[in-house]
PDB file of C-alpha atoms and ligand atoms in Angstrom:
ATOM      1  CA  MET A 326     -12.009 -28.425  16.973  1.00 64.00           C
ATOM      2  CA  ALA A 327      -9.541 -26.645  14.643  1.00 67.00           C
ATOM      3  CA  ARG A 328      -6.866 -24.643  16.341  1.00 71.00           C
ATOM      4  CA  ALA A 329      -6.729 -20.899  15.766  1.00 84.00           C
ATOM      5  CA  THR A 330      -3.719 -19.935  13.656  1.00 90.00           C
ATOM      6  CA  ASP A 331      -0.852 -18.170  15.608  1.00 96.00           C
ATOM      7  CA  ILE A 332      -0.525 -14.943  13.720  1.00 97.00           C
ATOM      8  CA  ALA A 333       2.159 -13.454  15.970  1.00 96.00           C
ATOM      9  CA  PRO A 334       5.031 -14.351  13.634  1.00 97.00           C
ATOM     10  CA  VAL A 335       3.662 -12.232  10.817  1.00 98.00           C
ATOM     11  CA  VAL A 336       2.240  -9.294  12.839  1.00 98.00           C
ATOM     12  CA  LEU A 337       4.094  -6.008  13.337  1.00 98.00           C
ATOM     13  CA  PRO A 338       2.512  -4.382  16.381  1.00 97.00           C
ATOM     14  CA  ALA A 339       0.948  -1.003  15.664  1.00 98.00           C
ATOM     15  CA  VAL A 340       2.475   2.008  17.446  1.00 98.00           C
ATOM     16  CA  PRO A 341      -0.245   4.052  19.151  1.00 97.00           C
ATOM     17  CA  GLN A 342      -0.808   7.575  17.883  1.00 95.00           C
ATOM     18  CA  GLY A 343       1.344  10.117  19.737  1.00 94.00           C
ATOM     19  CA  VAL A 344       4.041   7.579  20.635  1.00 95.00           C
ATOM     20  CA  ALA A 345       7.387   8.512  18.973  1.00 94.00           C
ATOM     21  CA  HIS A 346       8.702   5.348  17.330  1.00 97.00           C
ATOM     22  CA  ARG A 347      10.081   4.498  13.890  1.00 97.00           C
ATOM     23  CA  HIS A 348      10.463   0.828  13.145  1.00 98.00           C
ATOM     24  CA  ASP A 349      13.869  -0.662  12.482  1.00 98.00           C
ATOM     25  CA  LEU A 350      12.859  -2.863   9.554  1.00 98.00           C
ATOM     26  CA  ALA A 351      16.162  -4.682   9.381  1.00 98.00           C
ATOM     27  CA  ALA A 352      15.505  -5.815  13.007  1.00 98.00           C
ATOM     28  CA  VAL A 353      11.793  -6.561  12.271  1.00 98.00           C
ATOM     29  CA  PHE A 354      12.668  -8.901   9.340  1.00 98.00           C
ATOM     30  CA  GLY A 355      16.068 -10.060  10.654  1.00 98.00           C
ATOM     31  CA  ASN A 356      17.880  -9.067   7.432  1.00 98.00           C
ATOM     32  CA  ASN A 357      18.730  -6.150   5.189  1.00 98.00           C
ATOM     33  CA  HIS A 358      16.686  -7.208   2.194  1.00 98.00           C
ATOM     34  CA  PRO A 359      14.725  -4.504   0.378  1.00 98.00           C
ATOM     35  CA  VAL A 360      11.271  -3.827   1.759  1.00 98.00           C
ATOM     36  CA  GLU A 361       8.126  -3.225  -0.268  1.00 98.00           C
ATOM     37  CA  LEU A 362       5.066  -1.736   1.434  1.00 99.00           C
ATOM     38  CA  GLU A 363       1.440  -2.088   0.467  1.00 98.00           C
ATOM     39  CA  LEU A 364      -1.069   0.374   1.929  1.00 98.00           C
ATOM     40  CA  GLY A 365      -4.582  -1.064   2.341  1.00 98.00           C
ATOM     41  CA  VAL A 366      -3.976  -4.702   1.464  1.00 98.00           C
ATOM     42  CA  GLY A 367      -7.621  -5.816   1.490  1.00 98.00           C
ATOM     43  CA  LYS A 368      -7.659  -9.589   1.273  1.00 97.00           C
ATOM     44  CA  GLY A 369      -3.873  -9.556   0.686  1.00 98.00           C
ATOM     45  CA  ARG A 370      -3.669 -11.480  -2.568  1.00 97.00           C
ATOM     46  CA  PHE A 371      -1.019  -9.289  -4.063  1.00 97.00           C
ATOM     47  CA  LEU A 372       1.235  -9.062  -1.004  1.00 98.00           C
ATOM     48  CA  ILE A 373       1.080 -12.742  -0.124  1.00 98.00           C
ATOM     49  CA  GLN A 374       1.683 -13.813  -3.711  1.00 98.00           C
ATOM     50  CA  SER A 375       4.659 -11.365  -3.937  1.00 98.00           C
ATOM     51  CA  ALA A 376       6.191 -12.670  -0.667  1.00 98.00           C
ATOM     52  CA  GLU A 377       5.918 -16.282  -1.905  1.00 98.00           C
ATOM     53  CA  GLN A 378       7.428 -15.513  -5.251  1.00 98.00           C
ATOM     54  CA  ASN A 379      10.261 -13.264  -3.934  1.00 98.00           C
ATOM     55  CA  PRO A 380      11.935 -14.712  -0.844  1.00 98.00           C
ATOM     56  CA  GLY A 381      14.768 -12.194  -1.139  1.00 98.00           C
ATOM     57  CA  VAL A 382      12.465  -9.239  -0.656  1.00 98.00           C
ATOM     58  CA  ASN A 383      10.629  -8.302   2.506  1.00 98.00           C
ATOM     59  CA  PHE A 384       6.952  -7.351   2.217  1.00 98.00           C
ATOM     60  CA  LEU A 385       5.084  -5.204   4.716  1.00 99.00           C
ATOM     61  CA  GLY A 386       1.343  -4.514   4.597  1.00 98.00           C
ATOM     62  CA  VAL A 387      -0.891  -2.173   6.428  1.00 98.00           C
ATOM     63  CA  GLU A 388      -4.635  -2.656   6.791  1.00 98.00           C
ATOM     64  CA  TRP A 389      -7.216  -0.737   8.861  1.00 98.00           C
ATOM     65  CA  ALA A 390     -10.130  -3.151   8.720  1.00 98.00           C
ATOM     66  CA  GLY A 391      -9.793  -5.743  11.548  1.00 98.00           C
ATOM     67  CA  ARG A 392     -11.486  -8.463   9.476  1.00 98.00           C
ATOM     68  CA  TYR A 393      -9.090  -8.181   6.524  1.00 98.00           C
ATOM     69  CA  PHE A 394      -6.086  -7.726   8.832  1.00 98.00           C
ATOM     70  CA  ARG A 395      -6.917 -11.027  10.618  1.00 98.00           C
ATOM     71  CA  LEU A 396      -7.690 -12.856   7.340  1.00 97.00           C
ATOM     72  CA  VAL A 397      -4.412 -11.819   5.713  1.00 98.00           C
ATOM     73  CA  ALA A 398      -2.367 -12.483   8.863  1.00 98.00           C
ATOM     74  CA  GLU A 399      -3.795 -16.023   9.154  1.00 98.00           C
ATOM     75  CA  ARG A 400      -3.106 -16.744   5.462  1.00 98.00           C
ATOM     76  CA  ALA A 401       0.499 -15.533   5.697  1.00 98.00           C
ATOM     77  CA  ALA A 402       1.121 -17.335   8.975  1.00 98.00           C
ATOM     78  CA  ARG A 403      -0.308 -20.637   7.591  1.00 97.00           C
ATOM     79  CA  ARG A 404       2.163 -20.367   4.693  1.00 97.00           C
ATOM     80  CA  GLY A 405       5.038 -19.713   7.102  1.00 97.00           C
ATOM     81  CA  LEU A 406       6.188 -16.624   5.241  1.00 98.00           C
ATOM     82  CA  ALA A 407       9.322 -15.272   6.981  1.00 98.00           C
ATOM     83  CA  ASN A 408       9.475 -12.223   4.661  1.00 98.00           C
ATOM     84  CA  PHE A 409       5.982 -10.967   5.415  1.00 98.00           C
ATOM     85  CA  ARG A 410       4.644  -8.681   8.061  1.00 98.00           C
ATOM     86  CA  ILE A 411       1.294  -6.937   8.500  1.00 98.00           C
ATOM     87  CA  VAL A 412       0.264  -4.146  10.838  1.00 98.00           C
ATOM     88  CA  ARG A 413      -3.285  -3.100  11.668  1.00 98.00           C
ATOM     89  CA  ASP A 414      -3.134   0.648  11.510  1.00 98.00           C
ATOM     90  CA  ASP A 415      -4.019   3.755   9.551  1.00 98.00           C
ATOM     91  CA  ALA A 416      -1.801   3.841   6.507  1.00 98.00           C
ATOM     92  CA  ALA A 417      -1.189   7.581   6.749  1.00 97.00           C
ATOM     93  CA  HIS A 418      -0.097   7.260  10.412  1.00 98.00           C
ATOM     94  CA  LEU A 419       2.248   4.381   9.680  1.00 98.00           C
ATOM     95  CA  VAL A 420       4.017   6.223   6.824  1.00 98.00           C
ATOM     96  CA  ARG A 421       4.184   9.608   8.589  1.00 97.00           C
ATOM     97  CA  ASP A 422       5.089   8.517  12.071  1.00 97.00           C
ATOM     98  CA  ASN A 423       6.467   4.993  12.123  1.00 98.00           C
ATOM     99  CA  LEU A 424       8.748   4.581   9.159  1.00 98.00           C
ATOM    100  CA  ALA A 425      12.395   5.740   8.980  1.00 98.00           C
ATOM    101  CA  ASP A 426      13.792   7.836   6.183  1.00 98.00           C
ATOM    102  CA  ALA A 427      14.692   5.926   3.009  1.00 98.00           C
ATOM    103  CA  CYS A 428      13.579   2.405   4.315  1.00 98.00           C
ATOM    104  CA  ILE A 429      11.163   1.441   1.511  1.00 98.00           C
ATOM    105  CA  ALA A 430      12.142   0.281  -1.947  1.00 98.00           C
ATOM    106  CA  VAL A 431       8.649   0.100  -3.540  1.00 98.00           C
ATOM    107  CA  LEU A 432       5.318   1.539  -2.298  1.00 98.00           C
ATOM    108  CA  HIS A 433       2.205  -0.141  -3.574  1.00 98.00           C
ATOM    109  CA  ILE A 434      -1.147   1.760  -3.336  1.00 98.00           C
ATOM    110  CA  TYR A 435      -3.947  -0.190  -5.163  1.00 98.00           C
ATOM    111  CA  PHE A 436      -7.467   1.067  -5.129  1.00 98.00           C
ATOM    112  CA  PRO A 437      -7.419   3.254  -2.086  1.00 98.00           C
ATOM    113  CA  ASP A 438     -10.859   4.293  -1.013  1.00 96.00           C
ATOM    114  CA  PRO A 439     -11.893   7.032  -3.482  1.00 94.00           C
ATOM    115  CA  TRP A 440     -14.241   9.031  -1.160  1.00 93.00           C
ATOM    116  CA  PRO A 441     -16.330  10.174  -4.129  1.00 89.00           C
ATOM    117  CA  LYS A 442     -18.374  12.960  -2.471  1.00 92.00           C
ATOM    118  CA  ALA A 443     -16.682  16.350  -2.733  1.00 90.00           C
ATOM    119  CA  ARG A 444     -17.177  17.002   0.992  1.00 91.00           C
ATOM    120  CA  HIS A 445     -15.183  13.736   1.768  1.00 92.00           C
ATOM    121  CA  HIS A 446     -12.222  14.450  -0.577  1.00 92.00           C
ATOM    122  CA  LYS A 447     -10.143  15.607   2.327  1.00 93.00           C
ATOM    123  CA  ARG A 448     -10.182  11.990   3.654  1.00 95.00           C
ATOM    124  CA  ARG A 449      -8.429  10.663   0.526  1.00 97.00           C
ATOM    125  CA  LEU A 450      -5.022   9.222   1.221  1.00 97.00           C
ATOM    126  CA  ILE A 451      -3.218  10.758  -1.762  1.00 97.00           C
ATOM    127  CA  GLN A 452      -2.738  14.414  -0.819  1.00 97.00           C
ATOM    128  CA  PRO A 453       0.386  16.673  -1.105  1.00 98.00           C
ATOM    129  CA  PRO A 454       1.584  16.169   2.509  1.00 98.00           C
ATOM    130  CA  PHE A 455       1.216  12.449   2.089  1.00 98.00           C
ATOM    131  CA  ALA A 456       3.327  12.558  -1.117  1.00 98.00           C
ATOM    132  CA  ARG A 457       6.079  14.422   0.847  1.00 98.00           C
ATOM    133  CA  GLN A 458       6.008  11.570   3.383  1.00 98.00           C
ATOM    134  CA  CYS A 459       6.292   8.998   0.559  1.00 98.00           C
ATOM    135  CA  ALA A 460       9.327  10.805  -0.686  1.00 98.00           C
ATOM    136  CA  ARG A 461      10.858  10.718   2.842  1.00 98.00           C
ATOM    137  CA  VAL A 462      10.380   7.015   3.360  1.00 98.00           C
ATOM    138  CA  LEU A 463      11.386   5.845  -0.144  1.00 98.00           C
ATOM    139  CA  GLN A 464      14.889   5.121  -0.982  1.00 98.00           C
ATOM    140  CA  PRO A 465      16.416   7.349  -3.775  1.00 96.00           C
ATOM    141  CA  GLY A 466      15.331   5.693  -6.976  1.00 97.00           C
ATOM    142  CA  GLY A 467      12.503   3.969  -5.103  1.00 98.00           C
ATOM    143  CA  LEU A 468       9.037   3.553  -6.805  1.00 98.00           C
ATOM    144  CA  VAL A 469       5.491   4.298  -5.923  1.00 98.00           C
ATOM    145  CA  ARG A 470       2.882   2.373  -7.869  1.00 98.00           C
ATOM    146  CA  LEU A 471      -0.743   3.367  -7.856  1.00 98.00           C
ATOM    147  CA  ALA A 472      -3.994   2.010  -9.315  1.00 97.00           C
ATOM    148  CA  THR A 473      -7.601   3.252  -9.191  1.00 97.00           C
ATOM    149  CA  ASP A 474     -10.885   2.719 -11.050  1.00 96.00           C
ATOM    150  CA  HIS A 475     -11.998   6.270 -10.075  1.00 96.00           C
ATOM    151  CA  GLU A 476     -11.447   8.887 -12.792  1.00 96.00           C
ATOM    152  CA  ASP A 477     -11.416  11.890 -10.488  1.00 96.00           C
ATOM    153  CA  TYR A 478      -9.091  10.280  -7.951  1.00 97.00           C
ATOM    154  CA  ALA A 479      -6.840   9.190 -10.797  1.00 97.00           C
ATOM    155  CA  GLN A 480      -6.444  12.823 -11.789  1.00 97.00           C
ATOM    156  CA  GLN A 481      -5.785  13.813  -8.156  1.00 97.00           C
ATOM    157  CA  MET A 482      -3.135  11.002  -7.800  1.00 97.00           C
ATOM    158  CA  GLU A 483      -1.336  12.146 -10.961  1.00 97.00           C
ATOM    159  CA  GLN A 484      -1.438  15.831 -10.085  1.00 98.00           C
ATOM    160  CA  VAL A 485      -0.270  15.287  -6.537  1.00 98.00           C
ATOM    161  CA  PHE A 486       2.801  13.228  -7.518  1.00 98.00           C
ATOM    162  CA  LEU A 487       3.659  15.371 -10.533  1.00 98.00           C
ATOM    163  CA  ALA A 488       3.671  18.427  -8.367  1.00 98.00           C
ATOM    164  CA  ASP A 489       6.023  16.942  -5.809  1.00 98.00           C
ATOM    165  CA  PRO A 490       9.668  17.928  -6.582  1.00 97.00           C
ATOM    166  CA  ASP A 491      11.008  14.531  -5.305  1.00 98.00           C
ATOM    167  CA  PHE A 492       9.035  12.417  -7.860  1.00 98.00           C
ATOM    168  CA  THR A 493       9.360  11.945 -11.593  1.00 98.00           C
ATOM    169  CA  PRO A 494       6.744   9.945 -13.641  1.00 98.00           C
ATOM    170  CA  THR A 495       7.944   6.697 -15.168  1.00 98.00           C
ATOM    171  CA  TRP A 496       4.789   5.431 -16.741  1.00 95.00           C
ATOM    172  CA  ARG A 497       0.995   5.666 -16.779  1.00 95.00           C
ATOM    173  CA  ALA A 498      -1.593   3.422 -18.447  1.00 94.00           C
ATOM    174  CA  VAL A 499      -5.372   3.536 -18.763  1.00 94.00           C
ATOM    175  CA  GLY A 500      -8.046   0.867 -19.602  1.00 89.00           C
ATOM    176  CA  ALA A 501      -6.841  -1.828 -21.983  1.00 82.00           C
ATOM    177  CA  ASP A 502      -3.304  -0.541 -21.937  1.00 85.00           C
ATOM    178  CA  ALA A 503      -3.038  -0.967 -18.104  1.00 84.00           C
ATOM    179  CA  PRO A 504      -1.066  -4.134 -17.332  1.00 84.00           C
ATOM    180  CA  GLN A 505      -3.094  -6.852 -15.452  1.00 86.00           C
ATOM    181  CA  GLY A 506      -2.573  -6.807 -11.728  1.00 89.00           C
ATOM    182  CA  VAL A 507      -3.522  -9.394  -9.185  1.00 88.00           C
ATOM    183  CA  THR A 508      -5.235  -7.560  -6.362  1.00 92.00           C
ATOM    184  CA  ASN A 509      -8.745  -8.714  -5.387  1.00 93.00           C
ATOM    185  CA  TRP A 510     -10.290  -5.316  -6.191  1.00 94.00           C
ATOM    186  CA  GLU A 511      -8.625  -5.177  -9.572  1.00 94.00           C
ATOM    187  CA  GLN A 512     -10.036  -8.547 -10.529  1.00 93.00           C
ATOM    188  CA  LYS A 513     -13.530  -7.425  -9.301  1.00 93.00           C
ATOM    189  CA  PHE A 514     -13.345  -4.143 -11.165  1.00 94.00           C
ATOM    190  CA  ARG A 515     -12.061  -5.672 -14.426  1.00 92.00           C
ATOM    191  CA  ALA A 516     -14.894  -8.188 -14.348  1.00 92.00           C
ATOM    192  CA  GLN A 517     -17.277  -5.263 -14.029  1.00 94.00           C
ATOM    193  CA  GLY A 518     -15.669  -3.634 -17.136  1.00 94.00           C
ATOM    194  CA  ARG A 519     -14.458  -0.602 -15.205  1.00 95.00           C
ATOM    195  CA  THR A 520     -11.610   1.507 -16.539  1.00 95.00           C
ATOM    196  CA  ILE A 521      -8.459   1.098 -14.539  1.00 96.00           C
ATOM    197  CA  HIS A 522      -5.814   3.840 -14.203  1.00 97.00           C
ATOM    198  CA  LYS A 523      -2.301   2.955 -13.259  1.00 97.00           C
ATOM    199  CA  PHE A 524       0.739   5.153 -12.537  1.00 96.00           C
ATOM    200  CA  GLU A 525       4.359   4.728 -11.458  1.00 98.00           C
ATOM    201  CA  PHE A 526       6.529   7.484 -10.102  1.00 98.00           C
ATOM    202  CA  ARG A 527      10.243   7.340  -9.157  1.00 98.00           C
ATOM    203  CA  ARG A 528      11.849   8.970  -6.144  1.00 98.00           C
ATOM    204  CA  VAL A 529      14.468  11.201  -7.602  1.00 96.00           C
ATOM    205  CA  THR A 530      18.016  10.350  -6.456  1.00 88.00           C
ATOM    206  CA  SER A 531      19.316  13.849  -5.300  1.00 70.00           C
TER     207      SER A 531
HETATM  208  C1  LIG B 706     -10.869  -0.839  -2.167  1.00 93.50           C
HETATM  209  S1  LIG B 706      -9.908  -1.804  -1.020  1.00 93.50           S
HETATM  210  C2  LIG B 706      -8.509  -2.293  -1.980  1.00 93.50           C
HETATM  211  C3  LIG B 706      -7.731  -3.431  -1.351  1.00 93.50           C
HETATM  212  C4  LIG B 706      -6.459  -3.898  -2.189  1.00 93.50           C
HETATM  213  N1  LIG B 706      -5.464  -2.924  -2.332  1.00 93.50           N
HETATM  214  C5  LIG B 706      -6.899  -4.452  -3.509  1.00 93.50           C
HETATM  215  O1  LIG B 706      -6.590  -3.781  -4.540  1.00 93.50           O
HETATM  216  O2  LIG B 706      -7.525  -5.464  -3.642  1.00 93.50           O
HETATM  217  C6  LIG B 706      -9.299  -0.612   0.049  1.00 93.50           C
HETATM  218  C7  LIG B 706      -8.595  -1.245   1.301  1.00 93.50           C
HETATM  219  O3  LIG B 706      -7.947  -0.192   2.045  1.00 93.50           O
HETATM  220  C8  LIG B 706      -8.256  -0.331   3.406  1.00 93.50           C
HETATM  221  N2  LIG B 706      -8.166   0.941   4.019  1.00 93.50           N
HETATM  222  C9  LIG B 706      -8.981   2.014   3.850  1.00 93.50           C
HETATM  223  N3  LIG B 706      -8.513   3.086   4.518  1.00 93.50           N
HETATM  224  C10 LIG B 706      -7.408   2.728   5.157  1.00 93.50           C
HETATM  225  C11 LIG B 706      -6.447   3.380   6.006  1.00 93.50           C
HETATM  226  N4  LIG B 706      -6.616   4.655   6.327  1.00 93.50           N
HETATM  227  N5  LIG B 706      -5.362   2.705   6.420  1.00 93.50           N
HETATM  228  C12 LIG B 706      -5.180   1.403   6.020  1.00 93.50           C
HETATM  229  N6  LIG B 706      -6.115   0.690   5.278  1.00 93.50           N
HETATM  230  C13 LIG B 706      -7.124   1.363   4.791  1.00 93.50           C
HETATM  231  C14 LIG B 706      -9.695  -0.914   3.432  1.00 93.50           C
HETATM  232  O4  LIG B 706     -10.054  -1.559   4.578  1.00 93.50           O
HETATM  233  C15 LIG B 706      -9.586  -1.902   2.222  1.00 93.50           C
HETATM  234  O5  LIG B 706      -9.150  -3.091   2.652  1.00 93.50           O
END
């Protein structure tokens, strides 16, 4: 019988809601390399590939769905990735409550759930208070990169980050102009011919 993969080396334990704790990411990874964070990793293709290709950068992912969390943790553990950690948690909780100021170099948010019904829009991740928290955890000059196939959510993403005084837009691209990414959902949506919107904003330095 095949042995279950030991995922402990790549798992960052979640902090329960209400417990005051902010991770010391240098202690978590055992070095001071820059940290990139992906919110909602899905099957983890982007984050695992990035960790394999950039050993001098640390990659942290957060995923709420237990099935995906386990799948990604097993894949990363099998590859022996020392610069990879994943936490099973709510992305908004992790960013707001468990990350220190200015600890993230790049924040990746690809195809977050669009919650298309108007009465569910309040569940969307990208909201003004969330952008404030992104500004807090990003290093000055740090980047937030976003992608979505949902036109209305794309407008909301752009408006939220444009309205935040700590961010300045660096580029945006739509459809054929949007550079090809590697996430599982991007590949699926491109194959379906859907229009992809991509944005990058920089955390201002003062
Ligand atoms: C549409 S998928 C995109 C996955 C991946 N970013 C990609 O592009 O392939 C959205 C992912 O976000 C996860 N997710 C949704 N809400 C979340 C939350 N509040 N916190 C963490 N992950 C969440 C879902 O379980 C799912 O894996």
